[in-house]
């Protein structure tokens, strides 16, 4: 059980770092771009330190496609919370529908192949 949950937990944690690295600077648009890039790199380092083991260990129980599907759903979930709580932006029904379609695509990745 832990071998299935640990990779997902690590992906969630890594996504929090990556979301801040990619989008956190949007609250500081006056900051020089070079400073933003350097800060983003520093934030991204812990993200990699979590994502690499998540994918390495996760590959023992999930296929690469399944890991990527999990990653996409986690990314959208973390981003939605970040967008609302940190950036103060609203998630619209269109956003939810779009995210839902991506989650539906991820669901199909976990389904058994359809026979021809």
mmCIF file of N, CA and C in Angstrom:
data_model
loop_
_atom_site.group_PDB
_atom_site.id
_atom_site.type_symbol
_atom_site.label_atom_id
_atom_site.label_comp_id
_atom_site.label_asym_id
_atom_site.label_seq_id
_atom_site.Cartn_x
_atom_site.Cartn_y
_atom_site.Cartn_z
ATOM 1 N N UNK A 1 0.822 -1.200 0.000
ATOM 2 C CA UNK A 1 0.000 0.000 0.000
ATOM 3 C C UNK A 1 0.869 1.269 0.000
ATOM 4 N N UNK A 2 1.900 1.290 0.859
ATOM 5 C CA UNK A 2 2.774 2.473 0.935
ATOM 6 C C UNK A 2 3.486 2.715 -0.389
ATOM 7 N N UNK A 3 3.804 1.637 -1.113
ATOM 8 C CA UNK A 3 4.497 1.808 -2.395
ATOM 9 C C UNK A 3 3.613 2.488 -3.434
ATOM 10 N N UNK A 4 2.297 2.468 -3.250
ATOM 11 C CA UNK A 4 1.373 3.159 -4.153
ATOM 12 C C UNK A 4 1.112 4.596 -3.701
ATOM 13 N N UNK A 5 1.117 4.824 -2.405
ATOM 14 C CA UNK A 5 0.776 6.144 -1.863
ATOM 15 C C UNK A 5 1.976 7.081 -1.817
ATOM 16 N N UNK A 6 3.156 6.553 -1.452
ATOM 17 C CA UNK A 6 4.341 7.405 -1.314
ATOM 18 C C UNK A 6 4.662 8.192 -2.586
ATOM 19 N N UNK A 7 4.662 7.567 -3.770
ATOM 20 C CA UNK A 7 4.947 8.363 -4.983
ATOM 21 C C UNK A 7 3.947 9.495 -5.191
ATOM 22 N N UNK A 8 2.692 9.250 -4.894
ATOM 23 C CA UNK A 8 1.671 10.289 -5.071
ATOM 24 C C UNK A 8 1.890 11.410 -4.065
ATOM 25 N N UNK A 9 2.198 11.060 -2.825
ATOM 26 C CA UNK A 9 2.468 12.082 -1.803
ATOM 27 C C UNK A 9 3.676 12.931 -2.191
ATOM 28 N N UNK A 10 4.719 12.277 -2.702
ATOM 29 C CA UNK A 10 5.898 13.018 -3.144
ATOM 30 C C UNK A 10 5.585 13.907 -4.338
ATOM 31 N N UNK A 11 4.732 13.432 -5.245
ATOM 32 C CA UNK A 11 4.340 14.254 -6.396
ATOM 33 C C UNK A 11 3.530 15.468 -5.950
ATOM 34 N N UNK A 12 2.688 15.286 -4.951
ATOM 35 C CA UNK A 12 1.930 16.434 -4.426
ATOM 36 C C UNK A 12 2.900 17.462 -3.847
ATOM 37 N N UNK A 13 3.814 16.996 -3.011
ATOM 38 C CA UNK A 13 4.785 17.920 -2.404
ATOM 39 C C UNK A 13 5.633 18.604 -3.466
ATOM 40 N N UNK A 14 6.093 17.846 -4.451
ATOM 41 C CA UNK A 14 6.926 18.436 -5.498
ATOM 42 C C UNK A 14 6.143 19.465 -6.297
ATOM 43 N N UNK A 15 4.867 19.217 -6.505
ATOM 44 C CA UNK A 15 4.046 20.158 -7.264
ATOM 45 C C UNK A 15 3.819 21.464 -6.532
ATOM 46 N N UNK A 16 3.789 21.426 -5.209
ATOM 47 C CA UNK A 16 3.666 22.674 -4.463
ATOM 48 C C UNK A 16 4.888 23.548 -4.747
ATOM 49 N N UNK A 17 6.077 22.947 -4.685
ATOM 50 C CA UNK A 17 7.295 23.701 -4.993
ATOM 51 C C UNK A 17 7.284 24.209 -6.438
ATOM 52 N N UNK A 18 6.937 23.328 -7.374
ATOM 53 C CA UNK A 18 6.993 23.732 -8.776
ATOM 54 C C UNK A 18 5.967 24.810 -9.096
ATOM 55 N N UNK A 19 4.813 24.724 -8.493
ATOM 56 C CA UNK A 19 3.808 25.758 -8.738
ATOM 57 C C UNK A 19 4.301 27.112 -8.241
ATOM 58 N N UNK A 20 4.944 27.135 -7.078
ATOM 59 C CA UNK A 20 5.526 28.396 -6.601
ATOM 60 C C UNK A 20 6.652 28.852 -7.517
ATOM 61 N N UNK A 21 7.460 27.915 -8.004
ATOM 62 C CA UNK A 21 8.568 28.283 -8.896
ATOM 63 C C UNK A 21 8.044 28.885 -10.196
ATOM 64 N N UNK A 22 6.988 28.319 -10.737
ATOM 65 C CA UNK A 22 6.479 28.771 -12.029
ATOM 66 C C UNK A 22 5.554 29.976 -11.938
ATOM 67 N N UNK A 23 4.746 30.043 -10.870
ATOM 68 C CA UNK A 23 3.694 31.057 -10.823
ATOM 69 C C UNK A 23 3.776 32.006 -9.631
ATOM 70 N N UNK A 24 4.574 31.685 -8.624
ATOM 71 C CA UNK A 24 4.644 32.525 -7.426
ATOM 72 C C UNK A 24 5.084 33.941 -7.708
ATOM 73 N N UNK A 25 5.933 34.127 -8.687
ATOM 74 C CA UNK A 25 6.446 35.453 -9.027
ATOM 75 C C UNK A 25 5.391 36.371 -9.617
ATOM 76 N N UNK A 26 4.243 35.834 -9.988
ATOM 77 C CA UNK A 26 3.206 36.671 -10.588
ATOM 78 C C UNK A 26 2.677 37.724 -9.612
ATOM 79 N N UNK A 27 2.886 37.509 -8.317
ATOM 80 C CA UNK A 27 2.517 38.520 -7.325
ATOM 81 C C UNK A 27 3.570 39.621 -7.234
ATOM 82 N N UNK A 28 4.708 39.416 -7.868
ATOM 83 C CA UNK A 28 5.827 40.366 -7.770
ATOM 84 C C UNK A 28 6.296 40.781 -9.165
ATOM 85 N N UNK A 29 5.394 41.331 -9.925
ATOM 86 C CA UNK A 29 5.692 41.668 -11.325
ATOM 87 C C UNK A 29 6.724 42.780 -11.469
ATOM 88 N N UNK A 30 6.961 43.534 -10.405
ATOM 89 C CA UNK A 30 7.955 44.599 -10.473
ATOM 90 C C UNK A 30 9.376 44.065 -10.271
ATOM 91 N N UNK A 31 9.503 42.841 -9.784
ATOM 92 C CA UNK A 31 10.830 42.254 -9.549
ATOM 93 C C UNK A 31 11.530 42.033 -10.887
ATOM 94 N N UNK A 32 12.837 42.269 -10.942
ATOM 95 C CA UNK A 32 13.575 42.041 -12.189
ATOM 96 C C UNK A 32 13.481 40.577 -12.627
ATOM 97 N N UNK A 33 13.335 40.369 -13.901
ATOM 98 C CA UNK A 33 13.153 39.025 -14.443
ATOM 99 C C UNK A 33 14.307 38.095 -14.074
ATOM 100 N N UNK A 34 15.525 38.593 -14.117
ATOM 101 C CA UNK A 34 16.669 37.738 -13.801
ATOM 102 C C UNK A 34 16.586 37.251 -12.349
ATOM 103 N N UNK A 35 16.135 38.117 -11.441
ATOM 104 C CA UNK A 35 15.964 37.724 -10.037
ATOM 105 C C UNK A 35 14.860 36.675 -9.900
ATOM 106 N N UNK A 36 13.795 36.865 -10.640
ATOM 107 C CA UNK A 36 12.690 35.906 -10.622
ATOM 108 C C UNK A 36 13.165 34.540 -11.130
ATOM 109 N N UNK A 37 13.947 34.537 -12.179
ATOM 110 C CA UNK A 37 14.464 33.279 -12.735
ATOM 111 C C UNK A 37 15.351 32.576 -11.716
ATOM 112 N N UNK A 38 16.248 33.312 -11.080
ATOM 113 C CA UNK A 38 17.137 32.712 -10.077
ATOM 114 C C UNK A 38 16.346 32.170 -8.885
ATOM 115 N N UNK A 39 15.381 32.932 -8.415
ATOM 116 C CA UNK A 39 14.547 32.468 -7.299
ATOM 117 C C UNK A 39 13.770 31.221 -7.697
ATOM 118 N N UNK A 40 13.265 31.203 -8.914
ATOM 119 C CA UNK A 40 12.520 30.036 -9.394
ATOM 120 C C UNK A 40 13.402 28.800 -9.444
ATOM 121 N N UNK A 41 14.633 28.969 -9.870
ATOM 122 C CA UNK A 41 15.565 27.829 -9.888
ATOM 123 C C UNK A 41 15.787 27.282 -8.489
ATOM 124 N N UNK A 42 15.948 28.181 -7.530
ATOM 125 C CA UNK A 42 16.167 27.738 -6.147
ATOM 126 C C UNK A 42 14.949 27.007 -5.586
ATOM 127 N N UNK A 43 13.764 27.464 -5.956
ATOM 128 C CA UNK A 43 12.536 26.797 -5.516
ATOM 129 C C UNK A 43 12.374 25.461 -6.226
ATOM 130 N N UNK A 44 12.808 25.395 -7.485
ATOM 131 C CA UNK A 44 12.642 24.167 -8.271
ATOM 132 C C UNK A 44 13.562 23.040 -7.810
ATOM 133 N N UNK A 45 14.687 23.360 -7.180
ATOM 134 C CA UNK A 45 15.597 22.301 -6.736
ATOM 135 C C UNK A 45 14.918 21.316 -5.781
ATOM 136 N N UNK A 46 14.227 21.778 -4.732
ATOM 137 C CA UNK A 46 13.529 20.804 -3.883
ATOM 138 C C UNK A 46 12.449 20.040 -4.646
ATOM 139 N N UNK A 47 11.857 20.700 -5.636
ATOM 140 C CA UNK A 47 10.847 20.010 -6.448
ATOM 141 C C UNK A 47 11.461 18.791 -7.124
ATOM 142 N N UNK A 48 12.617 18.952 -7.720
ATOM 143 C CA UNK A 48 13.287 17.840 -8.374
ATOM 144 C C UNK A 48 13.693 16.771 -7.374
ATOM 145 N N UNK A 49 14.094 17.203 -6.182
ATOM 146 C CA UNK A 49 14.508 16.250 -5.159
ATOM 147 C C UNK A 49 13.336 15.397 -4.669
ATOM 148 N N UNK A 50 12.123 15.862 -4.893
ATOM 149 C CA UNK A 50 10.923 15.083 -4.557
ATOM 150 C C UNK A 50 10.381 14.331 -5.769
ATOM 151 N N UNK A 51 10.396 14.973 -6.930
ATOM 152 C CA UNK A 51 9.798 14.368 -8.124
ATOM 153 C C UNK A 51 10.599 13.180 -8.646
ATOM 154 N N UNK A 52 11.921 13.285 -8.605
ATOM 155 C CA UNK A 52 12.739 12.192 -9.141
ATOM 156 C C UNK A 52 12.527 10.896 -8.348
ATOM 157 N N UNK A 53 12.604 10.921 -7.005
ATOM 158 C CA UNK A 53 12.319 9.681 -6.284
ATOM 159 C C UNK A 53 10.869 9.230 -6.443
ATOM 160 N N UNK A 54 9.949 10.188 -6.540
ATOM 161 C CA UNK A 54 8.538 9.815 -6.736
ATOM 162 C C UNK A 54 8.384 8.986 -8.000
ATOM 163 N N UNK A 55 9.020 9.427 -9.068
ATOM 164 C CA UNK A 55 8.914 8.698 -10.330
ATOM 165 C C UNK A 55 9.740 7.417 -10.327
ATOM 166 N N UNK A 56 10.901 7.443 -9.702
ATOM 167 C CA UNK A 56 11.743 6.245 -9.625
ATOM 168 C C UNK A 56 11.012 5.154 -8.850
ATOM 169 N N UNK A 57 10.553 5.502 -7.631
ATOM 170 C CA UNK A 57 9.861 4.509 -6.805
ATOM 171 C C UNK A 57 8.484 4.173 -7.367
ATOM 172 N N UNK A 58 7.825 5.183 -7.918
ATOM 173 C CA UNK A 58 6.501 4.953 -8.492
ATOM 174 C C UNK A 58 6.528 4.016 -9.677
ATOM 175 N N UNK A 59 7.658 3.982 -10.388
ATOM 176 C CA UNK A 59 7.744 3.105 -11.571
ATOM 177 C C UNK A 59 7.740 1.623 -11.196
ATOM 178 N N UNK A 60 7.886 1.334 -9.896
ATOM 179 C CA UNK A 60 7.787 -0.058 -9.449
ATOM 180 C C UNK A 60 6.344 -0.555 -9.420
ATOM 181 N N UNK A 61 5.390 0.381 -9.356
ATOM 182 C CA UNK A 61 3.975 -0.017 -9.283
ATOM 183 C C UNK A 61 3.103 0.622 -10.360
ATOM 184 N N UNK A 62 3.595 1.672 -10.996
ATOM 185 C CA UNK A 62 2.846 2.364 -12.041
ATOM 186 C C UNK A 62 3.667 2.388 -13.325
ATOM 187 N N UNK A 63 2.977 2.399 -14.457
ATOM 188 C CA UNK A 63 3.677 2.590 -15.731
ATOM 189 C C UNK A 63 4.051 4.064 -15.853
ATOM 190 N N UNK A 64 4.932 4.372 -16.782
ATOM 191 C CA UNK A 64 5.316 5.772 -17.013
ATOM 192 C C UNK A 64 4.098 6.607 -17.401
ATOM 193 N N UNK A 65 3.217 6.047 -18.212
ATOM 194 C CA UNK A 65 2.006 6.771 -18.616
ATOM 195 C C UNK A 65 1.101 7.028 -17.410
ATOM 196 N N UNK A 66 1.006 6.060 -16.523
ATOM 197 C CA UNK A 66 0.189 6.254 -15.329
ATOM 198 C C UNK A 66 0.799 7.313 -14.412
ATOM 199 N N UNK A 67 2.122 7.287 -14.258
ATOM 200 C CA UNK A 67 2.782 8.313 -13.454
ATOM 201 C C UNK A 67 2.532 9.702 -14.039
ATOM 202 N N UNK A 68 2.599 9.818 -15.347
ATOM 203 C CA UNK A 68 2.358 11.113 -15.994
ATOM 204 C C UNK A 68 0.906 11.549 -15.795
ATOM 205 N N UNK A 69 -0.023 10.617 -15.880
ATOM 206 C CA UNK A 69 -1.436 10.947 -15.673
ATOM 207 C C UNK A 69 -1.658 11.414 -14.232
ATOM 208 N N UNK A 70 -1.062 10.726 -13.278
ATOM 209 C CA UNK A 70 -1.154 11.148 -11.877
ATOM 210 C C UNK A 70 -0.581 12.547 -11.734
ATOM 211 N N UNK A 71 0.572 12.768 -12.343
ATOM 212 C CA UNK A 71 1.242 14.074 -12.273
ATOM 213 C C UNK A 71 0.339 15.187 -12.786
ATOM 214 N N UNK A 72 -0.342 14.951 -13.886
ATOM 215 C CA UNK A 72 -1.197 15.994 -14.464
ATOM 216 C C UNK A 72 -2.373 16.326 -13.556
ATOM 217 N N UNK A 73 -2.994 15.313 -12.985
ATOM 218 C CA UNK A 73 -4.125 15.558 -12.088
ATOM 219 C C UNK A 73 -3.647 16.270 -10.819
ATOM 220 N N UNK A 74 -2.526 15.836 -10.280
ATOM 221 C CA UNK A 74 -1.962 16.491 -9.102
ATOM 222 C C UNK A 74 -1.618 17.941 -9.429
ATOM 223 N N UNK A 75 -0.997 18.176 -10.568
ATOM 224 C CA UNK A 75 -0.621 19.528 -10.972
ATOM 225 C C UNK A 75 -1.832 20.448 -11.035
ATOM 226 N N UNK A 76 -2.894 19.986 -11.660
ATOM 227 C CA UNK A 76 -4.088 20.824 -11.776
ATOM 228 C C UNK A 76 -4.749 21.067 -10.421
ATOM 229 N N UNK A 77 -4.748 20.065 -9.577
ATOM 230 C CA UNK A 77 -5.346 20.210 -8.254
ATOM 231 C C UNK A 77 -4.552 21.213 -7.413
ATOM 232 N N UNK A 78 -3.227 21.050 -7.391
ATOM 233 C CA UNK A 78 -2.378 21.984 -6.647
ATOM 234 C C UNK A 78 -2.509 23.391 -7.234
ATOM 235 N N UNK A 79 -2.496 23.487 -8.559
ATOM 236 C CA UNK A 79 -2.591 24.797 -9.200
ATOM 237 C C UNK A 79 -3.914 25.488 -8.864
ATOM 238 N N UNK A 80 -5.008 24.750 -8.870
ATOM 239 C CA UNK A 80 -6.305 25.360 -8.560
ATOM 240 C C UNK A 80 -6.290 25.954 -7.159
ATOM 241 N N UNK A 81 -5.796 25.195 -6.193
ATOM 242 C CA UNK A 81 -5.704 25.716 -4.830
ATOM 243 C C UNK A 81 -4.773 26.919 -4.741
ATOM 244 N N UNK A 82 -3.637 26.841 -5.399
ATOM 245 C CA UNK A 82 -2.660 27.927 -5.416
ATOM 246 C C UNK A 82 -3.261 29.187 -6.032
ATOM 247 N N UNK A 83 -3.958 29.009 -7.130
ATOM 248 C CA UNK A 83 -4.547 30.136 -7.842
ATOM 249 C C UNK A 83 -5.544 30.880 -6.954
ATOM 250 N N UNK A 84 -6.336 30.110 -6.224
ATOM 251 C CA UNK A 84 -7.347 30.714 -5.352
ATOM 252 C C UNK A 84 -6.700 31.303 -4.100
ATOM 253 N N UNK A 85 -5.897 30.494 -3.404
ATOM 254 C CA UNK A 85 -5.387 30.878 -2.089
ATOM 255 C C UNK A 85 -4.218 31.857 -2.138
ATOM 256 N N UNK A 86 -3.331 31.708 -3.102
ATOM 257 C CA UNK A 86 -2.133 32.553 -3.149
ATOM 258 C C UNK A 86 -2.294 33.738 -4.099
ATOM 259 N N UNK A 87 -2.777 33.462 -5.300
ATOM 260 C CA UNK A 87 -2.908 34.540 -6.288
ATOM 261 C C UNK A 87 -4.220 35.305 -6.160
ATOM 262 N N UNK A 88 -5.177 34.718 -5.434
ATOM 263 C CA UNK A 88 -6.466 35.388 -5.271
ATOM 264 C C UNK A 88 -7.295 35.418 -6.538
ATOM 265 N N UNK A 89 -7.046 34.463 -7.426
ATOM 266 C CA UNK A 89 -7.805 34.398 -8.675
ATOM 267 C C UNK A 89 -8.923 33.370 -8.558
ATOM 268 N N UNK A 90 -9.950 33.590 -9.314
ATOM 269 C CA UNK A 90 -11.089 32.676 -9.294
ATOM 270 C C UNK A 90 -10.894 31.554 -10.295
ATOM 271 N N UNK A 91 -11.410 30.401 -9.953
ATOM 272 C CA UNK A 91 -11.486 29.281 -10.890
ATOM 273 C C UNK A 91 -12.906 29.283 -11.424
ATOM 274 N N UNK A 92 -13.044 29.419 -12.723
ATOM 275 C CA UNK A 92 -14.377 29.503 -13.333
ATOM 276 C C UNK A 92 -14.892 28.110 -13.680
ATOM 277 N N UNK A 93 -16.132 28.065 -14.039
ATOM 278 C CA UNK A 93 -16.732 26.793 -14.463
ATOM 279 C C UNK A 93 -16.019 26.256 -15.697
ATOM 280 N N UNK A 94 -15.593 27.132 -16.590
ATOM 281 C CA UNK A 94 -14.853 26.684 -17.776
ATOM 282 C C UNK A 94 -13.520 26.050 -17.384
ATOM 283 N N UNK A 95 -12.851 26.643 -16.379
ATOM 284 C CA UNK A 95 -11.613 26.035 -15.879
ATOM 285 C C UNK A 95 -11.903 24.635 -15.337
ATOM 286 N N UNK A 96 -12.949 24.533 -14.524
ATOM 287 C CA UNK A 96 -13.302 23.237 -13.935
ATOM 288 C C UNK A 96 -13.650 22.201 -14.999
ATOM 289 N N UNK A 97 -14.359 22.622 -16.013
ATOM 290 C CA UNK A 97 -14.707 21.694 -17.099
ATOM 291 C C UNK A 97 -13.435 21.238 -17.813
ATOM 292 N N UNK A 98 -12.557 22.178 -18.131
ATOM 293 C CA UNK A 98 -11.293 21.828 -18.786
ATOM 294 C C UNK A 98 -10.454 20.902 -17.932
ATOM 295 N N UNK A 99 -10.324 21.217 -16.648
ATOM 296 C CA UNK A 99 -9.566 20.361 -15.733
ATOM 297 C C UNK A 99 -10.227 18.986 -15.639
ATOM 298 N N UNK A 100 -11.557 18.986 -15.647
ATOM 299 C CA UNK A 100 -12.291 17.715 -15.587
ATOM 300 C C UNK A 100 -12.001 16.829 -16.791
ATOM 301 N N UNK A 101 -11.924 17.433 -17.967
ATOM 302 C CA UNK A 101 -11.584 16.647 -19.162
ATOM 303 C C UNK A 101 -10.176 16.063 -19.077
ATOM 304 N N UNK A 102 -9.258 16.837 -18.524
ATOM 305 C CA UNK A 102 -7.903 16.317 -18.354
ATOM 306 C C UNK A 102 -7.910 15.160 -17.357
ATOM 307 N N UNK A 103 -8.661 15.314 -16.261
ATOM 308 C CA UNK A 103 -8.778 14.229 -15.281
ATOM 309 C C UNK A 103 -9.439 12.998 -15.909
ATOM 310 N N UNK A 104 -10.405 13.219 -16.767
ATOM 311 C CA UNK A 104 -11.043 12.094 -17.465
ATOM 312 C C UNK A 104 -10.023 11.376 -18.341
ATOM 313 N N UNK A 105 -9.189 12.129 -19.023
ATOM 314 C CA UNK A 105 -8.122 11.518 -19.814
ATOM 315 C C UNK A 105 -7.193 10.694 -18.947
ATOM 316 N N UNK A 106 -6.854 11.201 -17.770
ATOM 317 C CA UNK A 106 -6.003 10.446 -16.846
ATOM 318 C C UNK A 106 -6.703 9.164 -16.407
ATOM 319 N N UNK A 107 -7.990 9.236 -16.174
ATOM 320 C CA UNK A 107 -8.763 8.055 -15.771
ATOM 321 C C UNK A 107 -8.643 6.969 -16.841
ATOM 322 N N UNK A 108 -8.725 7.355 -18.107
ATOM 323 C CA UNK A 108 -8.618 6.379 -19.197
ATOM 324 C C UNK A 108 -7.243 5.694 -19.225
ATOM 325 N N UNK A 109 -6.212 6.400 -18.811
ATOM 326 C CA UNK A 109 -4.881 5.809 -18.777
ATOM 327 C C UNK A 109 -4.840 4.609 -17.841
ATOM 328 N N UNK A 110 -5.659 4.622 -16.803
ATOM 329 C CA UNK A 110 -5.678 3.547 -15.817
ATOM 330 C C UNK A 110 -6.644 2.416 -16.185
ATOM 331 N N UNK A 111 -7.448 2.599 -17.202
ATOM 332 C CA UNK A 111 -8.402 1.573 -17.614
ATOM 333 C C UNK A 111 -7.695 0.506 -18.456
ATOM 334 N N UNK A 112 -8.242 -0.683 -18.413
ATOM 335 C CA UNK A 112 -7.692 -1.760 -19.244
ATOM 336 C C UNK A 112 -7.868 -1.393 -20.723
ATOM 337 N N UNK A 113 -6.944 -1.809 -21.568
ATOM 338 C CA UNK A 113 -7.059 -1.495 -22.994
ATOM 339 C C UNK A 113 -8.369 -2.030 -23.582
ATOM 340 N N UNK A 114 -8.915 -1.256 -24.489
ATOM 341 C CA UNK A 114 -10.136 -1.651 -25.181
ATOM 342 C C UNK A 114 -9.763 -2.620 -26.285
ATOM 343 N N UNK A 115 -10.449 -3.740 -26.340
ATOM 344 C CA UNK A 115 -10.186 -4.739 -27.390
ATOM 345 C C UNK A 115 -10.804 -4.290 -28.703
ATOM 346 N N UNK A 116 -10.117 -4.594 -29.775
ATOM 347 C CA UNK A 116 -10.630 -4.214 -31.114
ATOM 348 C C UNK A 116 -11.610 -5.244 -31.615
#
